[in-house]
Coordinates of C-alpha atoms and ligand atoms in Angstrom, one line a residue:
M1 CA 188.5 104.1 43.3
M2 CA 191.0 106.0 41.4
K3 CA 192.4 105.1 37.9
F4 CA 194.7 102.1 38.0
G5 CA 197.7 103.4 36.0
G6 CA 197.1 107.0 36.8
W7 CA 196.0 109.7 39.2
G8 CA 192.6 110.4 40.4
D9 CA 189.1 110.4 39.1
P10 CA 188.8 108.0 36.1
G11 CA 186.5 110.5 34.3
K12 CA 189.0 113.3 34.5
A13 CA 192.1 114.3 32.7
Y14 CA 194.5 117.3 32.5
D15 CA 193.2 119.6 29.9
L16 CA 196.1 121.0 27.6
S17 CA 193.8 122.5 25.0
H18 CA 193.6 126.0 26.4
R19 CA 197.1 126.2 27.7
P20 CA 199.2 127.1 24.7
N21 CA 202.3 127.7 26.5
L22 CA 202.5 124.5 28.5
W23 CA 203.8 122.0 26.1
P24 CA 206.5 124.2 24.5
F25 CA 207.8 124.7 28.2
V26 CA 207.8 121.0 28.8
R27 CA 209.4 120.3 25.5
A28 CA 212.1 122.9 26.0
Q29 CA 213.0 121.3 29.5
S30 CA 212.8 117.6 28.5
G31 CA 212.6 117.1 24.7
L32 CA 209.3 115.4 25.2
G33 CA 207.1 115.2 22.2
D34 CA 203.3 115.9 22.3
Q35 CA 202.1 112.5 20.9
I36 CA 200.8 109.7 23.2
I37 CA 203.2 106.8 23.0
A38 CA 202.9 105.0 26.5
P39 CA 199.2 105.2 27.3
S40 CA 197.8 103.9 30.7
R41 CA 195.8 100.8 30.8
R42 CA 192.5 100.1 32.8
A43 CA 192.5 97.5 35.5
A44 CA 189.9 95.5 33.5
E45 CA 192.5 94.9 30.7
M46 CA 195.0 93.2 33.1
T47 CA 195.4 89.9 34.9
V48 CA 196.8 88.9 38.3
P49 CA 198.4 85.7 39.5
A50 CA 196.0 83.2 40.9
P51 CA 195.2 83.9 44.6
R52 CA 196.7 81.8 47.4
L53 CA 193.7 81.4 49.7
D54 CA 193.9 79.9 53.1
A55 CA 190.5 78.1 53.6
G56 CA 190.5 78.4 57.5
F57 CA 191.2 82.2 57.2
M58 CA 188.6 82.8 54.4
D59 CA 185.9 81.0 56.4
A60 CA 186.7 83.0 59.6
V61 CA 186.7 86.4 57.8
T62 CA 183.6 85.5 55.8
A63 CA 181.8 84.6 59.0
A64 CA 182.8 87.9 60.5
L65 CA 182.4 90.4 57.7
G66 CA 179.7 88.7 55.5
A67 CA 180.6 87.3 52.0
A68 CA 179.7 90.6 50.4
H69 CA 182.7 92.3 52.1
V70 CA 185.4 89.7 51.1
S71 CA 186.5 90.0 47.6
T72 CA 188.8 87.9 45.5
A73 CA 187.8 89.6 42.3
T74 CA 190.8 90.4 39.9
E75 CA 189.7 94.0 39.7
A76 CA 189.6 94.6 43.5
R77 CA 193.0 92.9 43.9
L78 CA 194.6 95.0 41.1
L79 CA 193.2 98.2 42.4
H80 CA 194.7 97.5 45.9
T81 CA 198.1 96.4 44.6
Y82 CA 200.0 99.6 44.2
G83 CA 200.1 103.2 45.5
K84 CA 200.7 106.2 43.3
S85 CA 204.5 106.6 42.8
Y86 CA 206.2 106.8 39.5
R87 CA 207.4 103.3 40.1
D88 CA 203.9 102.1 40.8
L89 CA 202.4 103.8 37.8
L90 CA 205.1 102.5 35.5
R91 CA 204.6 98.9 36.6
A92 CA 200.7 99.3 36.5
R93 CA 201.1 100.5 32.9
T94 CA 203.5 97.7 31.7
G95 CA 203.1 94.4 33.3
T96 CA 201.3 91.8 35.4
P97 CA 202.0 92.6 39.1
A98 CA 204.4 90.1 40.7
R99 CA 202.3 90.1 43.8
S100 CA 198.8 91.3 44.5
P101 CA 196.7 90.7 47.6
D102 CA 194.9 87.4 47.5
A103 CA 191.8 89.0 49.0
V104 CA 190.5 92.4 49.8
L105 CA 188.5 92.9 53.1
F106 CA 186.1 95.6 53.8
P107 CA 185.3 95.7 57.5
A108 CA 182.5 98.1 58.8
N109 CA 183.8 98.6 62.3
R110 CA 186.4 98.1 65.1
S111 CA 185.2 94.5 66.1
E112 CA 185.4 93.3 62.5
V113 CA 188.9 94.7 62.2
E114 CA 189.7 92.8 65.5
A115 CA 188.2 89.6 64.0
I116 CA 190.5 89.9 60.9
L117 CA 193.6 90.3 63.1
R118 CA 192.7 87.3 65.2
A119 CA 192.2 85.1 62.2
A120 CA 195.4 86.5 60.6
V121 CA 197.4 85.4 63.8
Q122 CA 195.8 82.0 63.7
Y123 CA 196.5 81.3 60.1
G124 CA 199.7 83.3 59.7
V125 CA 198.2 85.6 57.0
Q126 CA 199.9 88.9 56.1
V127 CA 197.7 92.1 56.5
V128 CA 198.2 95.3 54.6
P129 CA 196.0 98.3 55.8
F130 CA 194.7 100.4 52.9
G131 CA 193.2 103.9 53.0
G132 CA 193.0 105.7 49.8
G133 CA 196.1 104.2 48.2
T134 CA 197.7 107.5 47.4
N135 CA 201.1 106.9 49.1
I136 CA 204.2 107.2 47.0
C137 CA 206.5 105.1 49.0
G138 CA 205.5 101.6 48.3
G139 CA 203.4 101.5 51.5
V140 CA 200.5 99.3 50.4
E141 CA 202.2 96.6 48.3
P142 CA 202.1 93.0 49.7
D143 CA 205.5 91.7 50.6
P144 CA 206.6 89.4 47.6
T145 CA 209.2 87.6 49.7
R146 CA 206.6 86.2 52.1
P147 CA 205.0 82.8 51.5
G148 CA 201.4 82.2 52.3
M149 CA 198.3 84.4 52.0
C150 CA 198.1 88.2 52.0
V151 CA 195.0 90.3 52.5
T152 CA 194.6 94.0 52.1
V153 CA 192.1 95.7 54.5
S154 CA 190.4 98.6 53.1
L155 CA 188.9 101.0 55.7
R156 CA 186.7 102.7 53.2
R157 CA 183.5 101.5 54.9
M158 CA 184.5 103.3 58.1
K159 CA 183.9 106.9 57.0
R160 CA 181.7 108.6 59.6
V161 CA 182.2 111.5 61.7
L162 CA 180.9 110.0 64.9
V163 CA 181.0 112.8 67.4
L164 CA 181.5 116.6 67.1
D165 CA 182.4 118.2 70.5
R166 CA 181.8 122.0 69.9
V167 CA 183.1 122.8 73.4
A168 CA 186.4 120.8 73.3
R169 CA 186.6 121.5 69.6
T170 CA 187.4 117.9 68.7
A171 CA 185.8 115.4 66.4
R172 CA 185.7 111.6 66.6
I173 CA 186.2 110.4 63.0
E174 CA 186.5 106.9 61.6
A175 CA 189.8 106.3 59.8
G176 CA 188.5 105.4 56.4
A177 CA 187.0 108.8 55.6
L178 CA 188.4 110.6 52.7
G179 CA 189.2 114.3 52.9
P180 CA 186.1 115.6 51.2
E181 CA 183.8 113.2 53.2
L182 CA 185.0 114.4 56.6
E183 CA 185.3 118.0 55.5
A184 CA 181.8 118.1 54.1
E185 CA 180.5 116.8 57.4
L186 CA 182.5 119.1 59.5
N187 CA 181.8 122.1 57.3
A188 CA 178.1 121.5 57.4
R189 CA 178.5 122.1 61.3
G190 CA 180.7 125.1 60.9
F191 CA 184.0 123.4 61.4
S192 CA 187.1 122.2 59.6
L193 CA 190.0 119.7 60.3
G194 CA 192.4 122.1 58.4
H195 CA 194.4 119.2 56.7
F196 CA 194.5 119.6 53.1
P197 CA 197.4 117.5 51.5
D198 CA 197.7 117.7 47.6
S199 CA 196.1 114.2 47.6
F200 CA 193.3 115.4 49.8
E201 CA 190.5 114.3 47.5
F202 CA 191.6 110.7 47.6
S203 CA 193.3 110.0 50.9
T204 CA 192.0 109.1 54.2
L205 CA 192.3 110.1 57.8
G206 CA 193.9 106.7 58.7
G207 CA 196.4 107.0 55.8
W208 CA 197.2 110.6 57.0
L209 CA 197.8 109.4 60.6
A210 CA 199.8 106.3 59.5
T211 CA 202.1 108.3 57.4
R212 CA 202.6 111.5 59.4
S213 CA 201.1 113.5 56.6
A214 CA 201.4 117.4 56.2
G215 CA 198.8 119.5 54.5
M216 CA 199.1 122.9 52.8
Q217 CA 197.6 124.9 55.8
S218 CA 200.2 123.3 58.1
D219 CA 201.8 126.5 59.0
A220 CA 198.8 127.5 61.1
Y221 CA 197.0 124.3 62.0
G222 CA 200.1 122.0 62.3
K223 CA 200.7 118.6 60.8
I224 CA 198.5 115.7 61.2
E225 CA 200.4 114.7 64.5
D226 CA 199.6 118.2 65.9
M227 CA 195.8 117.6 65.3
V228 CA 195.4 114.1 66.9
V229 CA 194.1 114.0 70.5
S230 CA 193.6 110.2 70.8
L231 CA 193.2 107.2 68.7
T232 CA 192.4 103.6 68.5
L233 CA 194.9 101.1 67.1
C234 CA 194.0 97.5 66.6
T235 CA 197.2 95.3 66.7
P236 CA 197.6 91.5 66.5
G237 CA 198.6 91.7 70.3
G238 CA 195.4 93.7 71.2
T239 CA 193.8 97.0 70.8
L240 CA 195.3 100.3 72.1
V241 CA 192.7 103.1 73.0
T242 CA 194.7 106.2 74.1
S243 CA 193.1 108.7 76.5
N244 CA 191.0 111.6 75.2
V245 CA 192.9 114.3 77.2
P246 CA 194.7 117.3 75.8
R247 CA 198.0 116.2 77.2
S248 CA 199.5 113.7 79.5
A249 CA 202.8 112.9 81.2
T250 CA 202.2 109.3 81.7
G251 CA 205.3 108.4 79.7
P252 CA 205.8 108.5 76.0
D253 CA 202.8 109.5 74.0
L254 CA 201.4 106.3 72.6
S255 CA 199.2 108.1 70.1
Q256 CA 202.4 109.6 68.6
I257 CA 203.9 106.1 68.4
A258 CA 200.8 105.0 66.3
V259 CA 201.2 108.2 64.1
G260 CA 203.8 107.3 61.4
S261 CA 203.7 103.6 62.0
E262 CA 202.6 102.9 58.5
G263 CA 200.4 99.9 59.2
T264 CA 203.3 97.9 60.7
L265 CA 201.7 97.9 64.2
G266 CA 198.1 97.3 63.1
L267 CA 195.1 99.3 61.9
I268 CA 194.0 102.6 63.2
T269 CA 190.3 102.5 63.2
E270 CA 189.2 106.0 64.5
A271 CA 190.8 109.0 66.0
V272 CA 189.7 112.1 68.1
M273 CA 191.1 115.1 66.1
R274 CA 191.2 118.8 66.9
V275 CA 188.9 120.9 64.7
H276 CA 188.4 124.6 64.3
P277 CA 185.7 127.0 63.3
L278 CA 185.4 128.0 59.6
G279 CA 186.4 131.6 59.0
E280 CA 187.6 134.0 56.5
R281 CA 190.2 132.9 53.8
E282 CA 192.4 134.7 51.3
Y283 CA 195.2 133.7 49.0
R284 CA 197.8 135.9 47.3
G285 CA 200.6 135.7 44.9
I286 CA 204.0 137.3 45.9
L287 CA 206.9 137.8 43.6
V288 CA 210.2 137.3 45.2
P289 CA 213.6 138.4 43.7
G290 CA 215.2 135.1 44.1
F291 CA 215.0 131.6 45.8
D292 CA 217.8 132.2 48.4
Q293 CA 216.2 135.6 49.3
G294 CA 212.9 133.9 49.5
I295 CA 214.3 131.3 52.0
N296 CA 215.5 134.2 54.2
L297 CA 212.2 135.8 53.9
V298 CA 210.2 132.9 55.0
R299 CA 212.6 132.3 57.9
E300 CA 212.1 135.8 59.0
L301 CA 208.3 135.5 58.7
T302 CA 208.6 132.4 61.0
H303 CA 210.8 134.0 63.6
R304 CA 208.7 137.2 63.7
G305 CA 205.5 135.3 64.2
A306 CA 204.1 136.5 60.9
L307 CA 203.9 133.3 59.0
P308 CA 200.7 133.0 57.1
T309 CA 198.4 129.9 57.1
T310 CA 200.1 128.7 53.9
T311 CA 203.4 129.7 52.6
R312 CA 204.7 128.0 49.4
L313 CA 207.8 129.5 47.8
S314 CA 208.5 128.2 44.3
N315 CA 212.1 128.2 42.6
Q316 CA 212.5 129.8 39.2
Q317 CA 211.7 126.6 37.2
E318 CA 208.4 125.9 39.2
T319 CA 207.4 129.5 38.8
A320 CA 208.0 129.3 35.1
L321 CA 205.9 126.0 35.0
G322 CA 203.1 127.8 36.8
F323 CA 202.9 130.6 34.5
A324 CA 203.2 128.3 31.4
M325 CA 200.2 126.4 32.8
K326 CA 198.0 129.5 32.8
P327 CA 195.3 129.7 30.1
K328 CA 195.8 132.3 27.4
S329 CA 194.3 135.7 28.8
H330 CA 192.8 138.4 26.7
G331 CA 191.5 141.9 26.9
A332 CA 191.7 144.3 29.8
G333 CA 193.3 141.7 32.2
A334 CA 196.1 140.8 29.9
F335 CA 196.8 144.5 29.2
A336 CA 197.0 145.3 32.9
A337 CA 199.3 142.4 33.7
K338 CA 201.6 143.6 30.9
A339 CA 201.5 147.1 32.0
F340 CA 202.3 146.0 35.7
K341 CA 205.2 143.9 34.5
A342 CA 206.7 146.7 32.6
Y343 CA 206.3 149.0 35.6
L344 CA 208.1 146.4 37.9
R345 CA 210.9 145.9 35.3
H346 CA 211.6 149.5 34.3
V347 CA 210.5 151.5 37.2
K348 CA 211.2 149.2 40.1
R349 CA 214.1 147.3 38.5
F350 CA 212.7 144.1 39.7
P351 CA 215.1 141.1 38.6
F352 CA 212.6 139.0 36.5
D353 CA 215.2 136.6 35.5
N354 CA 215.3 135.2 39.1
A355 CA 211.8 135.8 40.0
C356 CA 210.1 133.2 42.2
L357 CA 206.4 133.1 43.0
M358 CA 205.4 132.6 46.6
I359 CA 201.7 131.8 47.4
V360 CA 200.6 133.0 50.8
G361 CA 197.2 132.0 52.3
F362 CA 195.6 133.8 55.3
E363 CA 192.8 132.3 57.5
A364 CA 191.3 133.9 60.5
A365 CA 187.9 133.9 62.4
T366 CA 187.1 137.5 61.3
H367 CA 188.0 139.8 58.4
R368 CA 189.7 142.1 60.8
E369 CA 192.0 139.4 62.1
L370 CA 192.9 138.4 58.5
A371 CA 193.6 141.9 57.6
E372 CA 196.0 142.3 60.4
K373 CA 197.8 139.1 59.5
R374 CA 198.0 140.1 56.0
R375 CA 199.5 143.5 56.9
R376 CA 202.3 142.0 59.0
T377 CA 203.2 139.5 56.4
L378 CA 203.2 142.0 53.6
A379 CA 205.4 144.4 55.5
I380 CA 208.0 141.9 56.0
C381 CA 207.8 141.0 52.3
R382 CA 208.5 144.5 51.3
E383 CA 211.6 144.6 53.4
F384 CA 213.0 141.7 51.2
G385 CA 212.1 143.5 47.9
A386 CA 209.1 141.2 47.2
V387 CA 206.1 142.5 45.3
N388 CA 202.5 141.7 46.0
L389 CA 200.6 140.4 42.9
G390 CA 197.2 140.5 44.6
T391 CA 194.5 137.9 45.1
S392 CA 193.9 136.8 41.5
V393 CA 197.1 134.8 41.3
G394 CA 196.4 133.3 44.8
A395 CA 192.8 132.4 43.8
S396 CA 193.8 130.8 40.6
W397 CA 196.4 128.7 42.4
F398 CA 193.9 127.8 45.0
A399 CA 191.2 126.8 42.4
G400 CA 193.7 124.5 40.5
K401 CA 195.7 123.1 43.5
Y402 CA 194.2 119.5 43.1
D403 CA 194.7 119.5 39.3
Y404 CA 198.5 119.3 39.3
P405 CA 198.9 115.6 39.8
Y406 CA 196.7 114.9 36.7
L407 CA 199.7 116.5 34.7
R408 CA 202.0 113.6 35.6
D409 CA 199.7 111.2 33.7
V410 CA 200.0 113.5 30.6
V411 CA 203.8 113.5 30.8
M412 CA 204.0 109.7 31.3
D413 CA 201.6 109.1 28.5
R414 CA 204.1 111.0 26.3
G415 CA 207.0 108.9 27.5
G416 CA 208.2 111.1 30.2
M417 CA 209.6 110.3 33.7
V418 CA 208.3 112.3 36.6
D419 CA 209.0 112.0 40.3
V420 CA 209.1 114.0 43.5
V421 CA 211.2 114.0 46.7
E422 CA 210.8 116.1 49.8
T423 CA 212.9 116.7 52.8
A424 CA 213.4 118.9 55.9
A425 CA 216.5 120.5 57.2
T426 CA 217.6 123.4 59.4
W427 CA 217.8 126.9 57.9
D428 CA 221.6 127.0 57.6
V429 CA 221.5 123.7 55.6
L430 CA 218.6 124.5 53.2
P431 CA 220.4 126.9 50.6
G432 CA 223.3 124.6 50.1
L433 CA 221.2 121.4 50.0
Y434 CA 218.9 123.0 47.5
H435 CA 221.7 124.1 45.1
E436 CA 223.6 120.7 45.3
L437 CA 220.6 118.6 44.8
K438 CA 219.2 120.7 42.0
A439 CA 222.6 120.5 40.2
A440 CA 222.9 116.7 40.7
L441 CA 219.4 116.1 39.4
H442 CA 220.2 118.3 36.3
A443 CA 223.3 116.4 35.8
H444 CA 221.4 113.0 35.9
L445 CA 218.5 114.1 33.8
R446 CA 220.2 116.3 31.1
R447 CA 219.8 114.9 27.5
G448 CA 222.0 117.0 25.1
E449 CA 220.3 120.5 24.9
F450 CA 217.5 119.4 27.3
P451 CA 218.4 120.2 30.8
G452 CA 215.6 118.3 32.5
Y453 CA 213.0 119.8 34.8
V454 CA 213.9 120.4 38.4
G455 CA 211.1 122.4 40.1
C456 CA 211.3 123.0 43.8
H457 CA 209.3 124.8 46.6
L458 CA 209.7 125.5 50.2
S459 CA 206.7 125.0 52.5
H460 CA 205.9 123.8 55.9
S461 CA 208.1 126.1 57.9
Y462 CA 209.2 125.9 61.5
P463 CA 211.5 128.1 63.8
A464 CA 214.3 125.6 63.1
G465 CA 213.9 125.0 59.4
A466 CA 211.5 124.1 56.6
C467 CA 210.6 121.5 54.0
L468 CA 211.9 121.4 50.4
Y469 CA 209.9 119.6 47.9
F470 CA 211.4 118.7 44.5
T471 CA 209.6 117.7 41.3
F472 CA 211.9 116.4 38.6
A473 CA 211.1 115.2 35.1
A474 CA 212.8 114.3 31.9
L475 CA 212.5 111.9 28.9
A476 CA 212.2 108.4 30.2
E477 CA 215.1 106.2 28.9
V478 CA 213.3 103.5 26.8
G479 CA 213.8 100.1 28.2
R480 CA 215.6 101.6 31.2
Q481 CA 212.8 103.5 32.9
L482 CA 213.2 101.8 36.3
P483 CA 217.0 102.0 36.5
Q484 CA 216.9 105.6 35.4
Y485 CA 214.4 106.3 38.4
I486 CA 216.4 104.1 40.8
E487 CA 219.7 106.0 40.0
A488 CA 217.9 109.3 40.6
K489 CA 216.7 108.0 44.0
K490 CA 220.0 106.7 45.0
L491 CA 221.9 110.0 44.3
I492 CA 219.0 112.0 46.2
F493 CA 219.0 110.0 49.4
E494 CA 222.9 110.0 49.6
L495 CA 222.8 113.7 49.2
L496 CA 220.1 114.1 52.0
L497 CA 222.1 112.0 54.4
K498 CA 225.3 113.8 53.5
H499 CA 223.6 117.2 54.5
G500 CA 222.0 115.8 57.5
A501 CA 218.5 116.4 56.2
T502 CA 215.6 114.0 56.8
L503 CA 214.8 111.2 54.2
T504 CA 211.1 112.4 54.2
H505 CA 209.2 115.2 55.7
H506 CA 205.9 113.8 55.0
H507 CA 205.7 111.0 52.4
A508 CA 206.8 108.3 54.8
V509 CA 209.2 105.4 54.4
G510 CA 207.2 102.4 52.9
Y511 CA 210.0 100.2 51.2
E512 CA 211.3 103.2 49.2
L513 CA 213.5 104.5 51.9
L514 CA 214.5 101.3 53.6
P515 CA 218.0 101.1 52.2
W516 CA 218.9 104.4 53.9
M517 CA 216.9 104.0 57.2
S518 CA 219.7 102.3 59.2
R519 CA 222.1 105.2 58.6
H520 CA 219.2 107.7 59.3
L521 CA 218.0 106.2 62.6
G522 CA 221.2 104.6 64.0
E523 CA 221.4 101.1 65.5
T524 CA 219.7 102.1 68.7
G525 CA 216.9 103.8 66.9
L526 CA 216.4 100.7 64.8
Q527 CA 216.4 98.4 67.8
M528 CA 213.7 100.5 69.4
L529 CA 211.6 100.3 66.3
R530 CA 211.9 96.6 65.9
G531 CA 211.3 96.1 69.6
L532 CA 208.0 98.0 69.3
K533 CA 207.0 96.1 66.4
H534 CA 207.8 92.7 68.0
S535 CA 205.9 93.7 71.1
V536 CA 202.5 93.7 69.2
D537 CA 203.3 91.8 66.1
P538 CA 205.8 89.1 66.9
Q539 CA 204.9 87.2 63.6
N540 CA 205.5 90.2 61.5
L541 CA 202.0 90.0 59.9
C542 CA 201.1 93.7 59.7
N543 CA 202.5 95.3 56.6
P544 CA 205.8 93.4 56.5
G545 CA 208.7 94.9 54.5
K546 CA 207.7 98.5 55.3
L547 CA 209.3 101.2 57.6
I548 CA 211.7 98.9 59.4
P549 CA 214.7 97.5 57.6
G550 CA 216.0 94.1 58.0
L551 CA 212.7 92.2 59.0
T552 CA 212.3 90.7 55.4
P553 CA 214.5 90.6 52.3
A554 CA 212.0 92.6 50.3
Q555 CA 214.0 95.8 50.3
D556 CA 216.7 94.2 48.1
L557 CA 214.2 93.6 45.4
Y558 CA 213.3 97.3 44.9
F559 CA 216.9 98.6 44.7
P560 CA 218.9 96.3 42.7
P561 CA 222.4 97.3 41.5
A562 CA 222.0 99.7 38.5
T563 CA 222.2 98.1 35.1
Ligands
FAD1 C1 199.6 113.5 43.9 C2 199.9 113.2 45.3 C3 200.0 114.2 46.2 C4 200.3 114.1 47.6 N1 200.4 115.1 48.4 C5 200.6 115.0 49.7 C6 200.8 116.0 50.6 O1 200.5 117.2 50.2 N2 201.1 115.7 51.9 C7 201.3 114.5 52.2 O2 201.5 114.4 53.6 N3 201.1 113.4 51.6 C8 200.9 113.6 50.2 N4 201.0 112.6 49.3 C9 201.2 111.2 49.8 C10 200.0 110.5 50.4 O3 198.8 111.1 49.8 C11 199.9 110.6 51.8 O4 201.0 109.7 52.3 C12 198.6 110.0 52.4 O5 198.8 110.3 53.9 C13 198.2 108.6 52.2 O6 196.9 108.4 52.7 P1 196.0 107.1 52.0 O7 194.8 107.2 52.8 O8 196.0 107.2 50.6 O9 196.9 106.0 52.6 P2 197.4 104.7 51.8 O10 198.3 105.1 50.7 O11 196.3 103.8 51.6 O12 198.4 104.1 52.9 C14 199.6 104.8 53.3 C15 200.2 103.9 54.4 O13 199.5 104.1 55.6 C16 198.9 102.6 56.0 N5 197.5 102.9 56.4 C17 196.5 103.4 55.6 N6 195.4 103.5 56.3 C18 195.8 103.0 57.6 C19 195.1 102.7 58.8 N7 193.7 103.0 59.0 N8 195.7 102.3 59.9 C20 197.0 101.9 59.7 N9 197.7 102.0 58.7 C21 197.0 102.6 57.6 C22 199.1 101.9 54.7 O14 199.4 100.5 55.0 C23 200.4 102.5 54.1 O15 201.6 102.0 54.7 C24 200.7 112.8 48.0 C25 200.5 111.7 47.1 C26 200.2 111.9 45.8 C27 200.1 110.7 44.8

């Protein structure tokens, strides 16, 4: 399991020692000192409220799973209490949880999951599905407003690749497999799923499906919903097994109804996923003369069918952070970089003040195909005044891509507030939305001479538009950390609705977006979601208080009026 009050591997931390420019950059944005003032605690140092155990339910699940796979241990309950949002980590660091699961269950197969749901229906027990626990939307927290027992069901024992069909290029995979587990098995047989979210190391196939996740190679392989062929969903009302066919016109696609259901309809136990053969790969850095020009450039790549496998365009602040994170370089490499920069500035008149880094990644079956893709992309980049920085910038970004989340812990340890928000909108909306949201966040985060950090990147592009992903950070207001965060969230979601953008492109709803969901979906949309839920889970047992507003009073607890 991951750290309790932080991100990732308990044995790993973000190393500041060989990055001399990083902390001066963070301090200049936020005023944050470099001393640890708010360290994280380990789960072993904390307590939880006594479990509310229902004897009949416990007997039934112990008989079905075996006592070894039914845990009421404090550590197991704590480690399955929260996800990994700023709100989650703040609470994990500072107090006893108001509500933890009363027991954590570890089924090994579909029939054990079905036995759990039968017992839940019989005894009225709340059931929270749990994959890797990496969500940042409050997706795995028990509903504190519901009386009675709550169990969390971890799918982590169900992690095998069951079948690889080389002819159909699909794999049947159990839902509890973590990214590295399923990729290792597929890679050993020459294939890849091609789904690499930034949380890849600690998130699961079931979690990806349940949240409509998007990975960094989505521009070529699609999002998780594009990869799923069929799936098995165990609900309190019975089990749905969708057909393993490439497409069907037999009414609405029920697999796609399960995708994004966030555990509110039941548990996904396995899925048949499209896979593709491993091939050549290359990452490059491109310097773009400004974020607005970059948006136009990515749109053009999309419309001319020249979008690489990965396209990630950072704004100026995120670009500056990326360069500040680089280890100090010496010798010939440093000299060559300086000379190249001087050439761009003085000979090419490149506007460095607005420079934005764009990472592009190419994948193809053969080296020749890759070269052709690269040629087409770079030709369009040149039309927009962008400069190819070569593969070393791309390779170093690729090597460190899973390390960024560890930096959040470093900032929180030193009294900082860090959070993210992502959305998608049509091309005409994106520039205005970007500038207004950035300005509003700075106005909220600014403390005297410190403007606050508002990094942003554009990624996951479509013919109609793209995703914008903001990371914002500032000095946390001591004693007001949660209100400060809630105020930021409120201003963000109001602005997204005002611009007609989605509330989330890939992080899902959980309880964090509930107050805005009615306005986003409209009354008819809400009725349809409620009806769907009621059709398989009339007692509202599966992950109550998530995704669908108005079914429990939980949402009012998370967004109290500002103090
Ligand atoms: C540092 C960081 C980086 C991230 N980067 C990305 C990114 O690049 N792209 C992206 O899409 N997301 C990203 N996320 C968000 C998160 O990783 C995704 O939402 C991910 O899909 C969650 O998977 P999980 O296995 O951890 O699910 P969990 O967090 O355990 O659960 C998420 C939701 O799915 C439900 N659920 C889990 N498993 C099942 C199942 N088998 N059946 C039914 N319901 C289930 C849970 O009840 C919950 O509602 C990031 C999060 C962090 C903290």
